CSV table of C-alpha atoms in Angstrom, one decimal:
chain,number,residue,atom,x,y,z
A,236,MET,CA,-38.2,23.7,25.8
A,237,ALA,CA,-36.6,25.1,29.1
A,238,ARG,CA,-34.0,23.0,28.7
A,239,THR,CA,-33.0,24.0,24.6
A,240,ALA,CA,-33.5,27.6,26.0
A,241,ALA,CA,-31.2,27.0,28.9
A,242,VAL,CA,-28.4,25.0,26.8
A,243,VAL,CA,-28.6,28.2,24.1
A,244,LEU,CA,-27.7,30.3,27.3
A,245,VAL,CA,-25.0,28.8,28.2
A,246,LEU,CA,-23.3,28.5,24.9
A,247,ALA,CA,-23.6,32.4,24.5
A,248,ILE,CA,-22.1,32.8,28.2
A,249,ALA,CA,-19.4,30.8,26.8
A,250,ALA,CA,-19.2,32.5,23.9
A,251,ALA,CA,-19.7,35.6,24.9
A,252,GLY,CA,-17.6,36.0,28.8
A,253,CYS,CA,-15.1,33.0,29.4
A,254,THR,CA,-12.3,33.4,26.9
A,255,GLY,CA,-9.1,33.0,27.6
A,256,PHE,CA,-5.8,31.0,26.3
A,257,VAL,CA,-3.1,28.4,28.0
A,258,GLY,CA,-0.1,30.2,28.1
A,259,GLU,CA,2.1,28.8,31.1
A,260,ASP,CA,5.1,28.7,29.2
A,261,VAL,CA,5.2,32.7,28.4
A,262,GLU,CA,7.1,34.2,30.8
A,263,PRO,CA,6.8,37.5,31.8
A,264,VAL,CA,9.0,40.3,29.4
A,265,THR,CA,9.9,44.1,30.1
A,266,PRO,CA,9.0,45.9,26.7
A,267,ALA,CA,12.7,46.6,24.9
A,268,PRO,CA,13.1,48.9,21.8
A,269,VAL,CA,15.0,46.4,20.3
A,270,PRO,CA,13.7,46.3,16.4
A,271,THR,CA,15.5,44.2,13.6
A,272,PRO,CA,16.2,46.9,11.1
A,273,GLY,CA,14.3,46.2,7.8
A,274,ALA,CA,11.8,43.2,9.7
A,275,ALA,CA,8.7,42.7,8.4
A,276,SER,CA,6.4,43.2,11.2
A,277,PRO,CA,2.5,41.1,11.2
A,278,PRO,CA,-0.4,43.2,9.9
A,279,GLY,CA,-1.9,46.1,12.4
A,280,VAL,CA,1.8,46.3,14.1
A,281,SER,CA,4.2,48.7,14.2
A,282,GLU,CA,7.4,50.1,16.5
A,283,ASP,CA,4.5,53.1,17.2
A,284,GLY,CA,2.0,51.1,18.5
A,285,VAL,CA,-0.8,48.5,17.5
A,286,ASN,CA,-4.0,48.9,15.5
A,287,ALA,CA,-6.2,46.8,17.2
A,288,ALA,CA,-9.1,46.5,14.1
A,289,ALA,CA,-6.0,45.7,11.7
A,290,LEU,CA,-4.5,42.9,14.2
A,291,GLY,CA,-8.1,41.0,14.8
A,292,SER,CA,-8.9,41.5,11.5
A,293,ALA,CA,-5.9,39.5,10.2
A,294,HIS,CA,-6.0,36.6,12.7
A,295,ALA,CA,-9.3,36.2,11.9
A,296,ARG,CA,-8.7,36.5,8.1
A,297,THR,CA,-5.8,33.9,8.5
A,298,LEU,CA,-7.6,31.6,10.5
A,299,ALA,CA,-10.7,31.2,8.3
A,300,THR,CA,-9.3,28.9,5.4
A,301,ARG,CA,-7.4,26.7,8.0
A,302,ASN,CA,-8.2,24.2,10.1
A,303,TYR,CA,-7.1,24.6,13.8
A,304,THR,CA,-7.8,24.0,17.7
A,305,VAL,CA,-8.4,26.9,20.0
A,306,VAL,CA,-7.8,26.3,24.0
A,307,HIS,CA,-9.6,28.7,26.8
A,308,ARG,CA,-8.3,28.5,30.3
A,309,GLN,CA,-9.8,31.4,32.7
A,310,ARG,CA,-9.8,31.7,36.2
A,311,VAL,CA,-11.2,34.2,38.8
A,312,THR,CA,-10.0,34.5,42.2
A,313,ASP,CA,-10.9,36.6,45.4
A,314,ARG,CA,-8.1,39.0,46.7
A,315,ASN,CA,-7.0,36.2,49.2
A,316,GLY,CA,-6.3,33.9,46.0
A,317,THR,CA,-9.5,31.7,46.3
A,318,LEU,CA,-11.1,30.0,43.3
A,319,LEU,CA,-14.1,31.7,42.6
A,320,ARG,CA,-14.5,30.5,38.9
A,321,ARG,CA,-12.4,28.7,36.3
A,322,SER,CA,-13.7,27.2,33.0
A,323,ASN,CA,-11.8,25.3,30.2
A,324,HIS,CA,-13.3,25.9,26.8
A,325,THR,CA,-11.8,24.1,23.8
A,326,ARG,CA,-13.0,24.1,19.8
A,327,TRP,CA,-11.7,22.0,17.2
A,328,VAL,CA,-12.2,23.9,13.6
A,329,ALA,CA,-12.6,22.4,9.9
A,330,ARG,CA,-11.3,24.3,7.0
A,331,ASN,CA,-13.8,27.0,6.8
A,332,ALA,CA,-15.6,26.2,9.3
A,333,THR,CA,-17.6,23.8,7.6
A,334,GLU,CA,-17.4,21.7,10.9
A,335,TYR,CA,-16.7,22.0,14.0
A,336,ALA,CA,-17.3,21.0,17.8
A,337,GLY,CA,-16.2,21.7,21.3
A,338,ARG,CA,-16.3,21.1,24.8
A,339,PHE,CA,-17.1,23.2,27.8
A,340,ASN,CA,-16.6,22.8,31.7
A,341,GLN,CA,-16.8,25.2,34.5
A,342,THR,CA,-16.6,25.0,38.2
A,343,SER,CA,-18.0,28.0,40.1
A,344,ARG,CA,-18.5,29.0,43.8
A,345,ALA,CA,-20.3,32.3,42.9
A,346,VAL,CA,-23.1,31.1,40.0
A,347,ARG,CA,-25.4,28.2,40.9
A,348,SER,CA,-25.5,27.1,37.2
A,349,ARG,CA,-27.0,23.4,36.8
A,350,THR,CA,-24.8,23.0,33.7
A,351,ALA,CA,-20.9,21.9,34.7
A,352,ARG,CA,-20.0,20.7,31.2
A,353,PHE,CA,-21.4,20.4,27.8
A,354,ASP,CA,-20.2,19.2,24.3
A,355,TYR,CA,-21.4,20.7,21.1
A,356,TRP,CA,-20.8,19.6,17.4
A,357,THR,CA,-22.1,21.6,14.0
A,358,ASN,CA,-22.2,20.8,10.5
A,359,GLY,CA,-23.5,24.5,9.3
A,360,SER,CA,-27.0,22.8,8.9
A,361,VAL,CA,-27.8,21.1,12.2
A,362,VAL,CA,-26.2,21.9,16.3
A,363,ALA,CA,-26.4,19.1,18.2
A,364,VAL,CA,-25.8,19.6,22.2
A,365,ARG,CA,-24.8,17.1,25.2
A,366,TYR,CA,-24.9,18.7,28.3
A,367,ASP,CA,-24.7,17.3,31.8
A,368,GLU,CA,-26.9,18.2,34.9
A,369,ARG,CA,-25.3,17.8,38.5
A,370,VAL,CA,-28.2,15.9,39.7
A,371,ASN,CA,-29.5,14.3,36.0
A,372,ARG,CA,-28.4,11.9,33.0
A,373,PRO,CA,-26.8,13.5,30.4
A,374,GLN,CA,-29.0,15.1,28.0
A,375,ILE,CA,-28.9,15.5,24.5
A,376,VAL,CA,-30.7,17.6,22.0
A,377,ARG,CA,-30.4,19.4,18.3
A,378,TRP,CA,-31.6,21.8,16.3
A,379,GLU,CA,-31.4,23.1,12.8
A,380,VAL,CA,-29.2,26.2,12.7
A,381,GLN,CA,-31.2,29.6,11.2
A,382,GLU,CA,-28.0,32.0,11.7
A,383,ALA,CA,-25.2,30.8,13.0
A,384,GLY,CA,-24.3,28.0,14.9
A,385,PRO,CA,-23.1,28.2,18.6
A,386,VAL,CA,-20.5,29.9,18.4
A,387,ALA,CA,-20.6,33.1,16.8
A,388,ASP,CA,-16.8,34.4,16.8
A,389,LEU,CA,-15.0,31.1,16.4
A,390,PRO,CA,-11.5,33.3,15.9
A,391,ASP,CA,-11.8,35.3,18.6
A,392,ARG,CA,-11.7,38.6,16.9
A,393,ARG,CA,-13.6,40.4,19.4
A,394,THR,CA,-11.5,39.0,22.2
A,395,ILE,CA,-7.8,40.1,20.6
A,396,GLN,CA,-9.5,43.6,19.2
A,397,GLY,CA,-10.8,44.3,22.9
A,398,VAL,CA,-7.5,43.5,24.4
A,399,ALA,CA,-5.6,45.4,21.7
A,400,GLY,CA,-7.8,48.4,22.1
A,401,ALA,CA,-8.1,48.1,25.8
A,402,VAL,CA,-4.2,48.0,26.9
A,403,ASP,CA,-1.0,50.0,25.7
A,404,LEU,CA,0.8,47.4,23.9
A,405,SER,CA,4.6,47.4,22.4
A,406,VAL,CA,6.9,44.9,21.0
A,407,ALA,CA,9.0,43.5,23.2
A,408,GLU,CA,10.6,40.8,21.2
A,409,ARG,CA,10.9,40.5,17.2
A,410,ARG,CA,11.9,37.1,15.5
A,411,ALA,CA,13.8,36.7,12.5
A,412,SER,CA,10.7,35.6,11.0
A,413,GLY,CA,8.5,38.0,11.5
A,414,ASP,CA,6.9,37.2,14.9
A,415,VAL,CA,6.7,39.2,17.6
A,416,LEU,CA,5.8,39.1,21.0
A,417,LEU,CA,3.6,42.3,22.1
A,418,VAL,CA,4.0,43.4,26.2
A,419,GLY,CA,1.5,45.9,28.2
A,420,HIS,CA,1.3,46.6,31.3
A,421,ARG,CA,-1.3,49.6,31.0
A,422,PHE,CA,-5.0,50.4,30.4
A,423,VAL,CA,-5.5,53.2,27.5
A,424,ARG,CA,-9.9,52.4,27.1
A,425,PRO,CA,-10.3,49.7,29.4
A,426,ASP,CA,-14.0,49.9,28.0
A,427,ARG,CA,-12.8,48.3,25.4
A,428,LEU,CA,-12.0,45.1,27.0
A,429,VAL,CA,-14.6,42.1,26.9
A,430,THR,CA,-14.9,41.0,30.4
A,431,PRO,CA,-16.5,38.3,32.0
A,432,LEU,CA,-20.1,38.0,32.9
A,433,PHE,CA,-20.1,40.1,36.5
A,434,ILE,CA,-16.9,41.7,36.4
A,435,ASP,CA,-16.5,44.9,35.9
A,436,ASN,CA,-14.2,48.2,36.1
A,437,PRO,CA,-11.0,46.4,35.2
A,438,THR,CA,-7.4,47.8,36.6
A,439,ASN,CA,-3.8,47.0,37.0
A,440,VAL,CA,-3.2,44.9,33.4
A,441,SER,CA,-0.4,42.8,32.4
A,442,ALA,CA,-1.0,41.4,28.7
A,443,GLN,CA,1.2,39.1,26.7
A,444,LEU,CA,0.3,38.4,22.9
A,445,ARG,CA,2.6,36.3,20.4
A,446,VAL,CA,1.6,36.9,17.1
A,447,SER,CA,2.9,35.5,13.7
A,448,GLN,CA,4.3,37.4,11.0
A,449,ASP,CA,0.7,36.9,8.7
A,450,GLY,CA,-0.9,38.0,11.9
A,451,THR,CA,-2.4,34.7,14.0
A,452,VAL,CA,-2.5,35.2,17.4
A,453,GLU,CA,-1.5,32.2,18.4
A,454,ALA,CA,-1.2,32.9,22.3
A,455,LEU,CA,-2.4,35.6,24.4
A,456,ARG,CA,-2.3,36.2,28.5
A,457,LEU,CA,-4.1,38.4,30.2
A,458,VAL,CA,-4.4,39.2,33.7
A,459,PHE,CA,-6.5,42.1,35.4
A,460,ASP,CA,-7.6,43.3,38.9
A,461,ALA,CA,-11.5,43.9,38.5
A,462,GLU,CA,-14.6,43.8,40.6
A,463,ARG,CA,-17.5,41.4,41.0
A,464,GLY,CA,-19.9,43.2,42.5
A,465,ARG,CA,-18.6,44.7,45.9
A,466,GLU,CA,-15.9,42.4,45.7
A,467,SER,CA,-12.5,42.6,44.6
A,468,VAL,CA,-11.3,39.7,42.1
A,469,ARG,CA,-8.5,39.1,39.6
A,470,VAL,CA,-8.7,37.5,36.4
A,471,THR,CA,-6.5,35.6,34.3
A,472,GLN,CA,-7.4,34.8,31.3
A,473,ASP,CA,-5.3,32.2,28.6
A,474,ILE,CA,-5.7,31.1,24.9
A,475,ARG,CA,-3.7,29.4,22.5
A,476,VAL,CA,-4.1,28.4,19.1
A,477,ARG,CA,-2.9,25.2,18.5
A,478,ASN,CA,-2.8,22.2,15.9
A,479,VAL,CA,-3.3,24.6,12.9
A,480,GLY,CA,-3.6,22.5,9.9
A,481,SER,CA,-3.2,19.0,11.3
A,482,THR,CA,-6.9,19.7,13.6
A,483,THR,CA,-9.1,17.0,12.4
A,484,VAL,CA,-13.2,17.3,13.4
A,485,SER,CA,-15.9,14.6,13.3
A,486,ARG,CA,-19.2,13.8,14.0
A,487,PRO,CA,-19.4,12.5,17.9
A,488,VAL,CA,-20.9,9.3,18.1
A,489,TRP,CA,-23.6,10.3,21.0
A,490,VAL,CA,-25.4,13.2,18.0
A,491,ALA,CA,-27.2,9.9,16.6
A,492,ASN,CA,-28.8,10.0,19.6
A,493,ALA,CA,-29.8,13.1,20.0
A,494,SER,CA,-33.5,14.6,20.2
A,495,GLN,CA,-34.7,17.2,18.0
A,496,ARG,CA,-35.6,20.4,19.6
A,497,SER,CA,-37.1,23.7,18.0
A,498,VAL,CA,-35.4,26.9,19.3
């Protein structure tokens, strides 16, 4: 029972605090008011600014009926650039979220966690989790889904709305297809940002979001300074939506060996 509770806690931590997209190919861009006359904008995006609620809802709505992959990467470093925490989280989601799987890895010098890696899978009625402990062999558990699966916000609506609501975003680039690049370098409501666990008081932000015409946030990169206790840190979050329409999800072989647990 204790181990099952620990797994649930780790899943909650991964879903709530360890977010970020892979955006190595997203270069810093300075906003420039060069709109294309008559070009359609993604939902929630206009030359006057960004409606955070509308953008987040459009992103969630467009992905709801698609199969896709989401990759999160996050780094927390101290003022000297020394790595304190690094996490990678990948999710593979079937159309209408009827089935999804994920893999989470974390390396941390700040928090002593027994779990360094876990994999999960759900078909909407059963959740199975395989996690590794540093000193023991992999553990596998499963339980019946009661209200929701291991990830409550699959399309990251809350994260996107948090960034769009916290940062003053503007259109820096617009393509003929209607896709736009949003950038921002100033907090307007930092309290709206979804920060990692134990990270507070964000400042000095740089944000970039690549948004398709239908409202899908295909990539997001966020960098900001903050505090972890009395220590100054820098947080880098990258998120990318990949393989929309071509992602496949299948039941992992290890699920057959999962032991039944109740939560």
